[in-house]
XYZ file of C-alpha atoms in Angstrom:
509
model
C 73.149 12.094 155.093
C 76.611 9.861 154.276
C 79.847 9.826 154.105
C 82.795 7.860 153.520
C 86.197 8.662 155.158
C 89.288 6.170 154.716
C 91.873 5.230 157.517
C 93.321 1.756 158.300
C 94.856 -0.872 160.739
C 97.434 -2.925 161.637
C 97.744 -6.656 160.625
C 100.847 -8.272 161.624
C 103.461 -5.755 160.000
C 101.270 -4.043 157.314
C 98.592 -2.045 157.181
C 95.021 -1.840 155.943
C 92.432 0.362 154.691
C 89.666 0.088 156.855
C 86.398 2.623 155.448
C 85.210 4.685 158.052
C 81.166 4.813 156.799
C 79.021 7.715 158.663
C 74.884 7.898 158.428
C 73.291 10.443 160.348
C 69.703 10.289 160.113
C 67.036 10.720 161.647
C 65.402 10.252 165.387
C 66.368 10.115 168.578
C 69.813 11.211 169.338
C 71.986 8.203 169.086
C 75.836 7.426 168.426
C 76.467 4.000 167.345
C 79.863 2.400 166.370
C 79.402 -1.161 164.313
C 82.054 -3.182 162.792
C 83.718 -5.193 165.378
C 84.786 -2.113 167.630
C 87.052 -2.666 171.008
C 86.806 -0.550 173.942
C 89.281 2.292 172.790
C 87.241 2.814 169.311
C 84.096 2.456 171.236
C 85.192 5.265 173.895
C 86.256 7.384 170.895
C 82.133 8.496 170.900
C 83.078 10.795 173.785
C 86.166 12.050 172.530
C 84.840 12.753 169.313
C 82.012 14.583 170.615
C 84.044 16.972 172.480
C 86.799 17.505 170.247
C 83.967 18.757 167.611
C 82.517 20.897 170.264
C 85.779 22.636 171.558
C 86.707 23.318 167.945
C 83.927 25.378 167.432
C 81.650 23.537 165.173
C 78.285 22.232 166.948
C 77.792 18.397 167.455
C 74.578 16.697 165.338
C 72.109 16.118 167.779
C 70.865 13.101 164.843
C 70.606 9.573 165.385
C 74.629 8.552 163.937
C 75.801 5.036 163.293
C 79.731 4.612 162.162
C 80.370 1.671 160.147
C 83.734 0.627 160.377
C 84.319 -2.078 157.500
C 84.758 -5.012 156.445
C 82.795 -5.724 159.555
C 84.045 -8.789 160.630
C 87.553 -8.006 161.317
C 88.653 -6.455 164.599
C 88.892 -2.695 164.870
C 91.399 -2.006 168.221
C 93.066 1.217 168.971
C 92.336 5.244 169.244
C 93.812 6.367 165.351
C 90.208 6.178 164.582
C 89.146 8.969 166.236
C 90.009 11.783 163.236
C 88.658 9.783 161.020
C 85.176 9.692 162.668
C 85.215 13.470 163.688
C 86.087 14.075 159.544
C 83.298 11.506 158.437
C 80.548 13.492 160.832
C 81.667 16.716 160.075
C 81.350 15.828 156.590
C 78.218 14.314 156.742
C 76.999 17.411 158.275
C 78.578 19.364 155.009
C 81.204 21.465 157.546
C 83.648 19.480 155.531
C 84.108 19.585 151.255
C 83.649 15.983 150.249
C 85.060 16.365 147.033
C 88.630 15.318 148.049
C 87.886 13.063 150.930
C 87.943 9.955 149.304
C 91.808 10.662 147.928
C 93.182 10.369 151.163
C 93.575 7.860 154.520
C 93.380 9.915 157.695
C 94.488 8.787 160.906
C 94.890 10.233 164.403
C 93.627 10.601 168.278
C 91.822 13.207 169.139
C 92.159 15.567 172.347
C 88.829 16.978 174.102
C 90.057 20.212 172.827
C 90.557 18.992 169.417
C 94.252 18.636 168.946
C 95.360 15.596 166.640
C 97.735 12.802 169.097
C 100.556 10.633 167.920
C 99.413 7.239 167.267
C 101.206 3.888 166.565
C 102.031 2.306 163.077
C 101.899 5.357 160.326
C 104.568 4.058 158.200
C 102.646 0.762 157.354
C 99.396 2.790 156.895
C 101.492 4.966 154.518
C 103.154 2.263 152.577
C 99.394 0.487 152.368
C 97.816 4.108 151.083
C 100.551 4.326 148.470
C 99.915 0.750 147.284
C 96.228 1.527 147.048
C 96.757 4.350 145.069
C 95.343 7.261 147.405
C 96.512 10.702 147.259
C 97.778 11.765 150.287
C 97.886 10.834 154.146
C 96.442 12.897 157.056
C 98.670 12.036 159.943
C 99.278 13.415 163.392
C 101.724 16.306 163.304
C 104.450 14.455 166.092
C 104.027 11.153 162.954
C 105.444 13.498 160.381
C 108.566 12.100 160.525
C 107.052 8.456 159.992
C 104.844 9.361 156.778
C 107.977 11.098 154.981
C 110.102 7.877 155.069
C 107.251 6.999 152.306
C 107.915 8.468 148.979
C 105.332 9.019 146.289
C 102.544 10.282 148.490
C 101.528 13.397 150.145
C 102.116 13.905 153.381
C 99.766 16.352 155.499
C 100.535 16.398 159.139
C 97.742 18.315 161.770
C 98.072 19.565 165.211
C 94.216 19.997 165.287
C 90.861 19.493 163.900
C 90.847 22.231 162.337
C 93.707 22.156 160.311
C 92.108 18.950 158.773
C 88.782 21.083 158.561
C 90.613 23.985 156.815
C 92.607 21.869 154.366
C 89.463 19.806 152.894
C 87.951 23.187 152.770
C 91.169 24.725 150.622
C 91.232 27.457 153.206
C 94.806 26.577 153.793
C 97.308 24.596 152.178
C 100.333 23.091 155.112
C 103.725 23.011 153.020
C 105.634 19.683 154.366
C 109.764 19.923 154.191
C 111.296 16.510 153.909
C 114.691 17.286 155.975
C 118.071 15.249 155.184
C 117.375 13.708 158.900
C 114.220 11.566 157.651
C 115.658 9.685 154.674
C 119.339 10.173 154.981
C 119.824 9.495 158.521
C 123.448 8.586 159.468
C 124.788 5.618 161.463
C 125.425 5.773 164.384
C 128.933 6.198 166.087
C 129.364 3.697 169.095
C 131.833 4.936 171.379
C 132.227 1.086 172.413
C 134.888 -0.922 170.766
C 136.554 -4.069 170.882
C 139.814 -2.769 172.064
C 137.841 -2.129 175.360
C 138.297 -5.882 176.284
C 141.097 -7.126 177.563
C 142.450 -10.783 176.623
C 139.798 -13.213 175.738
C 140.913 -13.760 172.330
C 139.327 -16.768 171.704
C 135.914 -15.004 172.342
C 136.277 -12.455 170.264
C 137.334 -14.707 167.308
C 134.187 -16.590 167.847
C 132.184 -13.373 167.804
C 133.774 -12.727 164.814
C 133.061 -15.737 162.898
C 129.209 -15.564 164.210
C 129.011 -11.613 162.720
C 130.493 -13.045 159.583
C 127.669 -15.366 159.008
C 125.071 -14.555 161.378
C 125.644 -17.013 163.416
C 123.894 -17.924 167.135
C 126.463 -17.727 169.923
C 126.485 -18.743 173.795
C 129.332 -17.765 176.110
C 129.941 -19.570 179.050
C 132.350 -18.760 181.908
C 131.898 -17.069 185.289
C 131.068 -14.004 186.835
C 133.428 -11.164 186.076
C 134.962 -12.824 182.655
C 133.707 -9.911 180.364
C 130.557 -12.106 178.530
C 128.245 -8.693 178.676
C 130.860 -6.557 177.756
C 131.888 -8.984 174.308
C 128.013 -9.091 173.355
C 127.380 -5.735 173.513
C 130.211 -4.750 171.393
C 129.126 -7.203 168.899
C 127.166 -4.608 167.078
C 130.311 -2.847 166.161
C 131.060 -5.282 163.795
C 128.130 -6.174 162.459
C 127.704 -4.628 158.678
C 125.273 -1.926 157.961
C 121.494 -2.593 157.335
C 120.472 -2.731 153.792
C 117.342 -0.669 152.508
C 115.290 -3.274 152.617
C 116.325 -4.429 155.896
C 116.045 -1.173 157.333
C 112.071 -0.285 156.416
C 111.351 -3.952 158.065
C 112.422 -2.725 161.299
C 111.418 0.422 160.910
C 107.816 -0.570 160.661
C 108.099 -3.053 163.515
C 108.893 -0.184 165.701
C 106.674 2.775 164.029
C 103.688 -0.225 165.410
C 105.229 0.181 168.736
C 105.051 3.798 168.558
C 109.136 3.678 168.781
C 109.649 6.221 166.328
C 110.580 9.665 167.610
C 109.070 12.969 165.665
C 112.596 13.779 164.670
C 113.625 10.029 163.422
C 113.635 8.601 159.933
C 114.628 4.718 158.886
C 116.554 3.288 161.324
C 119.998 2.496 160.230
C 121.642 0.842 162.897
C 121.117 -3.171 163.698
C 118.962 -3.011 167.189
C 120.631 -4.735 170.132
C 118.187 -6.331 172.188
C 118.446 -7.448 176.342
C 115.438 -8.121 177.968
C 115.654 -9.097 181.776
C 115.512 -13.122 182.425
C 112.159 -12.120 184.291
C 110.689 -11.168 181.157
C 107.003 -13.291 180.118
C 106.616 -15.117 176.571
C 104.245 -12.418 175.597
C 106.856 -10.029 175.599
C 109.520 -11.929 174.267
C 108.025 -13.337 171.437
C 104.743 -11.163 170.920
C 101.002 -11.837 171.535
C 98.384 -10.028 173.668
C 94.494 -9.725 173.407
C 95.673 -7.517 169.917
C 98.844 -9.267 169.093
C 102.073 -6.796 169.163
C 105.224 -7.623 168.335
C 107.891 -8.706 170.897
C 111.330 -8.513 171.559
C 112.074 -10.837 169.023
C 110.637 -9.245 166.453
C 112.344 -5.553 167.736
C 115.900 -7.299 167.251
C 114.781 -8.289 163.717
C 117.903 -8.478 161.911
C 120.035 -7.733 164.609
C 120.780 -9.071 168.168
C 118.739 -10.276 170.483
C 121.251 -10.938 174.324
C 119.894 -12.894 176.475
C 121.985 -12.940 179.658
C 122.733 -15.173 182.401
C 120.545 -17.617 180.133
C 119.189 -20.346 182.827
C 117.415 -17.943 184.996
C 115.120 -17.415 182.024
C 111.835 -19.382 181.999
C 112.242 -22.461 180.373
C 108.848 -22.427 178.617
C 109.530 -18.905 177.792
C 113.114 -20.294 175.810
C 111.666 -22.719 174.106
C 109.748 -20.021 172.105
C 112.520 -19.287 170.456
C 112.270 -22.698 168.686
C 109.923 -20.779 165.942
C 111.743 -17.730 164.873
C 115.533 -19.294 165.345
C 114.369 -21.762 162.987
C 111.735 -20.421 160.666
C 112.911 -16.178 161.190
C 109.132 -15.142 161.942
C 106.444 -15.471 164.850
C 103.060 -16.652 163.847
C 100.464 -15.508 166.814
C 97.075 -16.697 165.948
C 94.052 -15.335 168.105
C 90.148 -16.027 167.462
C 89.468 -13.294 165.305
C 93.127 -12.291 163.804
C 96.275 -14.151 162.916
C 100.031 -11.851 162.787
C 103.174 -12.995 161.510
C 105.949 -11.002 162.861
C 109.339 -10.866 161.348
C 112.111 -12.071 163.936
C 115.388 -12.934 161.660
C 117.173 -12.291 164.908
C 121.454 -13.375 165.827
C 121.014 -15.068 169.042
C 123.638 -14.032 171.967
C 123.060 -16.115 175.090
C 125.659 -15.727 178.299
C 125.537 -18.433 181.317
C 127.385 -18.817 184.220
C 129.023 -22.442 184.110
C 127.234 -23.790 187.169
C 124.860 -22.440 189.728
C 127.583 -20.877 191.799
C 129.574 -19.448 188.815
C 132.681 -21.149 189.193
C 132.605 -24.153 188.103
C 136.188 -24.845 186.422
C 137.457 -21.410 187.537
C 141.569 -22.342 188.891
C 141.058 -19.159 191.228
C 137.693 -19.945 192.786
C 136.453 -22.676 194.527
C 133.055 -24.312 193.122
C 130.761 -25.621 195.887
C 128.314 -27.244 193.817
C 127.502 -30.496 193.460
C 127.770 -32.588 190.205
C 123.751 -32.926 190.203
C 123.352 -29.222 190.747
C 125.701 -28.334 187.793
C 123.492 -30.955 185.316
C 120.134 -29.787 186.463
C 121.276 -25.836 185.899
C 122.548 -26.766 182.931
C 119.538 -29.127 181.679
C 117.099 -25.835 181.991
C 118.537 -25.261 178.624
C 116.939 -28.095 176.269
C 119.294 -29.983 173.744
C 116.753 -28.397 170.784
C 117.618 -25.189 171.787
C 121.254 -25.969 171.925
C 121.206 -27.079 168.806
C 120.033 -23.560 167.651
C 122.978 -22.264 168.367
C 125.800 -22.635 166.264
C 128.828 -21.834 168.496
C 129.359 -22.527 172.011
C 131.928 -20.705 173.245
C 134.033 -21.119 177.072
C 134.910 -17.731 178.554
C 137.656 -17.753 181.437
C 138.087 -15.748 183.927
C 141.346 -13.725 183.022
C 144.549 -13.926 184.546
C 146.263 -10.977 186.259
C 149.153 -10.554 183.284
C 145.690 -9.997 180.938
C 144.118 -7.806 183.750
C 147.269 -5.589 183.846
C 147.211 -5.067 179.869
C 146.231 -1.584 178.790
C 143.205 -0.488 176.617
C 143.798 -0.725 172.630
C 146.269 -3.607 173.015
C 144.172 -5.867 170.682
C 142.246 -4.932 167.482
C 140.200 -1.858 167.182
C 136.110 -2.873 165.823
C 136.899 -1.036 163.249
C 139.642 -3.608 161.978
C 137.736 -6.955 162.863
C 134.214 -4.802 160.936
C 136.515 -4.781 157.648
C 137.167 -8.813 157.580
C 133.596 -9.406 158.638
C 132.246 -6.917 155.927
C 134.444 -9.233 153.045
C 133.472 -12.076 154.158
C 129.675 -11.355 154.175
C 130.584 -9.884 150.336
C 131.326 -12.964 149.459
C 128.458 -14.328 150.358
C 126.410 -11.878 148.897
C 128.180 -12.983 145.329
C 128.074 -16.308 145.852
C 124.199 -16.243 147.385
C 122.728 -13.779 144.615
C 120.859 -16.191 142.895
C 119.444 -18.111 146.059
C 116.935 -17.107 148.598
C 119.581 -16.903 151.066
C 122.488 -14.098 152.001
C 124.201 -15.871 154.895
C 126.066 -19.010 155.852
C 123.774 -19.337 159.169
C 120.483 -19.656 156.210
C 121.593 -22.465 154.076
C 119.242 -25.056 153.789
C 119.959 -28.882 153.150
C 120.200 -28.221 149.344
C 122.598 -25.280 149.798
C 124.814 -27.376 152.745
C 125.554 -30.077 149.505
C 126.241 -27.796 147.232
C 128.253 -25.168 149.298
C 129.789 -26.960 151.930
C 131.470 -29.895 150.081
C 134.479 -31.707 152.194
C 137.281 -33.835 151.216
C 138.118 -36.995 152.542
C 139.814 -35.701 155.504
C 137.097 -33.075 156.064
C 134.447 -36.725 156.206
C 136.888 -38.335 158.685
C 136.979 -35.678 160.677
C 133.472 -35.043 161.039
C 132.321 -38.561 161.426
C 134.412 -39.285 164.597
C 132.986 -36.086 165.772
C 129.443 -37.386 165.453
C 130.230 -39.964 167.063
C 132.550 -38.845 170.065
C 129.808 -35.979 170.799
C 126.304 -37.438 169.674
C 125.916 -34.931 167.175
C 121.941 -34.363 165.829
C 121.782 -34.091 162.321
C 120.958 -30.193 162.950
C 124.211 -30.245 164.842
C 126.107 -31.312 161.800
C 124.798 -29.318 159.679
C 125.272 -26.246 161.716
C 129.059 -27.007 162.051
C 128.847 -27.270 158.027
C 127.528 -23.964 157.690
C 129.719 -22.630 160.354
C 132.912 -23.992 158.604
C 131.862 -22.000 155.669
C 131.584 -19.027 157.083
C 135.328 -19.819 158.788
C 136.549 -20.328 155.171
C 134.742 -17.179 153.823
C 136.716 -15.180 156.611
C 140.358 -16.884 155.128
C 139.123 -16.057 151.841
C 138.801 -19.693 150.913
C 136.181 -21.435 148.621
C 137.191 -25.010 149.892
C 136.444 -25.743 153.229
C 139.734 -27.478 154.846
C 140.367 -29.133 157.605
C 140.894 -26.903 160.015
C 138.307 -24.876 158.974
C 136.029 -27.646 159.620
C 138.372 -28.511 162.934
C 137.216 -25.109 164.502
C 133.718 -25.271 163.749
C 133.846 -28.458 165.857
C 135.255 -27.357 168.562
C 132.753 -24.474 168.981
C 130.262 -27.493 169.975
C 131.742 -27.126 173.708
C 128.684 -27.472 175.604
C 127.654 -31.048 173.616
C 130.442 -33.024 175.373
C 129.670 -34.167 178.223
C 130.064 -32.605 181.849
C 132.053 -34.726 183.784
């Protein structure tokens, strides 16, 4: 006796049917699972067994073999589970086969039966709607995943035998897509910009790298308000697009991120892994590669603070997706991309001691000490990063100044949402939507200088040893400062500023 049940898997981002083939024949009592299996699919025998058991249905005492194909990719994970229990129980002709085929099932299984949240439904729904199935079984705490997908049926199941009863026709589970799962609102920070007192020059810079999505690094000492300025950041930011928002969405709905009352996220993620943190989990990877924080922050921030302390092999994996706004992590038998268009925010003390420069506070460290802190950040990183940006310590005058005495987010979020407007008009027929993404054909055609503009930039080359990534970043960075004065030439002291947000290219002492 056969049977043929659909479910799926995870590749990178997006899912894919995997057919979950059942033979029970017969012989000794046997229960074999082929097709490139890993332990958790393998131990899925037991769970299986009981699950059919405790739901009330006895368990073939046949010789059954579970093809999971194609056989030679990697099968890893528990979501198979339902899928098997459905195949057997259909093999076994407990279960109508005539719809079976019209639908992907996925789902853990309980010893008692009942149907566990697993990772990575949205993808499997999105990749059962492209193959033109029917309808998805999904775990009942996943509902809120599989209703972001529109255009397929959704059937959500505590247990076994709601799946048993459905296929059967003996009941029929009426799904309600609430306002929460497709409409979500943003979300309401209660931080703000007017929080921060002084540091002007910071938040202008922060400003000008929300405007264009631009990398930043602070650098000033302890105290100086560098945390509090990045995570206020994301007040400013502009809302995520559609598009933008089912990317991340399925990045985290493969993390199993996605809570049973969420729908799309709408709000740019704001990353800030410890410095302790390993280059699996910062970039991705593993024995079945999963995303890592990289790829979470997809388009939004990713902070890393107090930047040194941080591994420097584990840094210079950020090469890849600064550059390139993916991960590739290629393993034996699979290969994942993962996106990672990620805004960089880096903080650093200015010396080992933190004081380095500081008028109120003595530094004690020596001139070699301050160079070989500094030099655990590699000049190809640095160039990644577009503005470099000195942070004082603030005076008491500043100290003294109340709360709302500067601009309010929401006043610095209206200049930064016009100026990434105009690059949305002026970008619509390129493969581009920000400054920080022009490539070398885009820099000639959008960031054209006058004669004073060349002067300017050539003594800069040569005063700070500018790369030719360097100058190019300061070109797109100019832009974006025009874009924010509502300019479509970029002047002189447009180009003037951009320069001197190259602070930490000149030399220390």
């Amino acid at each position: 006796m056969y049977a043929g049940v659909k479910s799926a898997t995870i590749m990178g981002v997006d899912g894919f049917i995997v057919q979950v083939e059942v033979d029970l024949a017969r012989g000794l009592p046997a229960f074999d699972i082929v097709g490139l299996p890993d332990t958790a699919v393998r131990e899925s025998r037991e769970r299986v067994r009981a699950a059919v058991k405790n739901s009330g249905y006895s368990f073939p005492g046949s010789r059954i073999t579970i093809n999971l194909a194609p056989g030679d990719l990697k099968k890893a994970g528990s979501h198979y589970d339902l899928a098997i229990a459905v195949g057997i129980l259909a093999a076994e002709g407990i279960i109508s086969t005539q719809r079976i085929g019209d639908y992907l099932i996925t789902g853990e299984l309980s010893l008692t039966g009942e149907v566990r949240k697993v990772k990575g439904v949205l993808p499997m729904a999105l990749q059962a709607r492209g193959e033109g199935l029917k309808g998805l079984i999904i775990p009942e705490e996943n509902q809120s995943e599989g209703l972001i997908v529109e255009g397929i049926d959704i059937i959500p199941a505590a247990h076994l035998n709601d799946v048993i009863d459905y296929f059967n026709e003996e009941i029929v589970k009426e799904v309600v897509i609430s306002d929460l799962i497709r409409n979500s609102k943003n979300k309401e920070y209660r931080e703000d910009f007017s929080d921060v007192k002084g540091q002007q020059e910071a938040k202008r810079a922060l400003e000008i790298a929300a405007a264009g999505r631009h990398n930043i690094i602070m650098v000033g000492p302890p105290g100086s308000g560098k945390t509090m300025l990045a995570r206020r950041l994301r007040t400013i930011l502009p809302p995520l697009t559609e598009e933008e928002s089912l990317e991340l969405t399925k990045i985290y709905s493969i993390m199993g991120l996605i809570g049973s009352s969420d729908g799309l996220i709408k709000e740019r993620p704001f990353r800030a892994p410890h410095h302790s943190i390993s280059y699996v989990g910062l970039i991705g990877g593993g024995r079945v590669p999963e995303p890592g924080e990289v790829s979470l922050a997809h388009n939004g921030t990713l902070f890393l603070d107090e930047l040194p302390e941080y591994q420097r092999s584990v840094l210079e994996m950020l090469r890849q997706p600064l550059e390139e706004g993916k991960v590739s992590i290629v393993r034996a038998l699979a290969k994942a991309i993962f996106p990672a268009n990620i805004m960089l925010v880096a903080a650093m003390n200015p010396c080992p001691c933190g004081y380095y420069g500081d008028e109120n506070h003595q530094c004690n460290c020596t001139v070699k000490d301050i160079r070989r802190y500094r030099g655990k950040i590699s000049g190809p990183l640095l160039d990644r990063i577009d503005i470099h940006i000195e942070v004082p310590a603030l005076s008491p005058n500043e100290l003294l100044t109340g709360r709302g005495a500067t601009e309010h987010s929401g006043q610095i979020r209206q200049r930064v949402l016009q100026a990434r407007d105009f690059q949305c008009q002026r970008y619509k027929n390129e493969p581009y939507l920000y400054n920080s993404k022009l490539d070398s054909k885009g820099i000639q055609k959008y960031c054209l200088l006058n004669k004073e503009g060349q002067q300017l930039i050539k003594e800069a080359i040569r005063r700070l040893s500018l790369s030719a990534r360097a100058y190019d970043r300061i070109l797109r960075l100019a832009r974006t400062i025009a874009d924010l004065e509502k300019s479509e030439e970029i002047k002189v002291d447009h180009l003037a500023e951009a320069v001197q947000y190259r602070t930490l290219d000149r030399k220390l002492i």
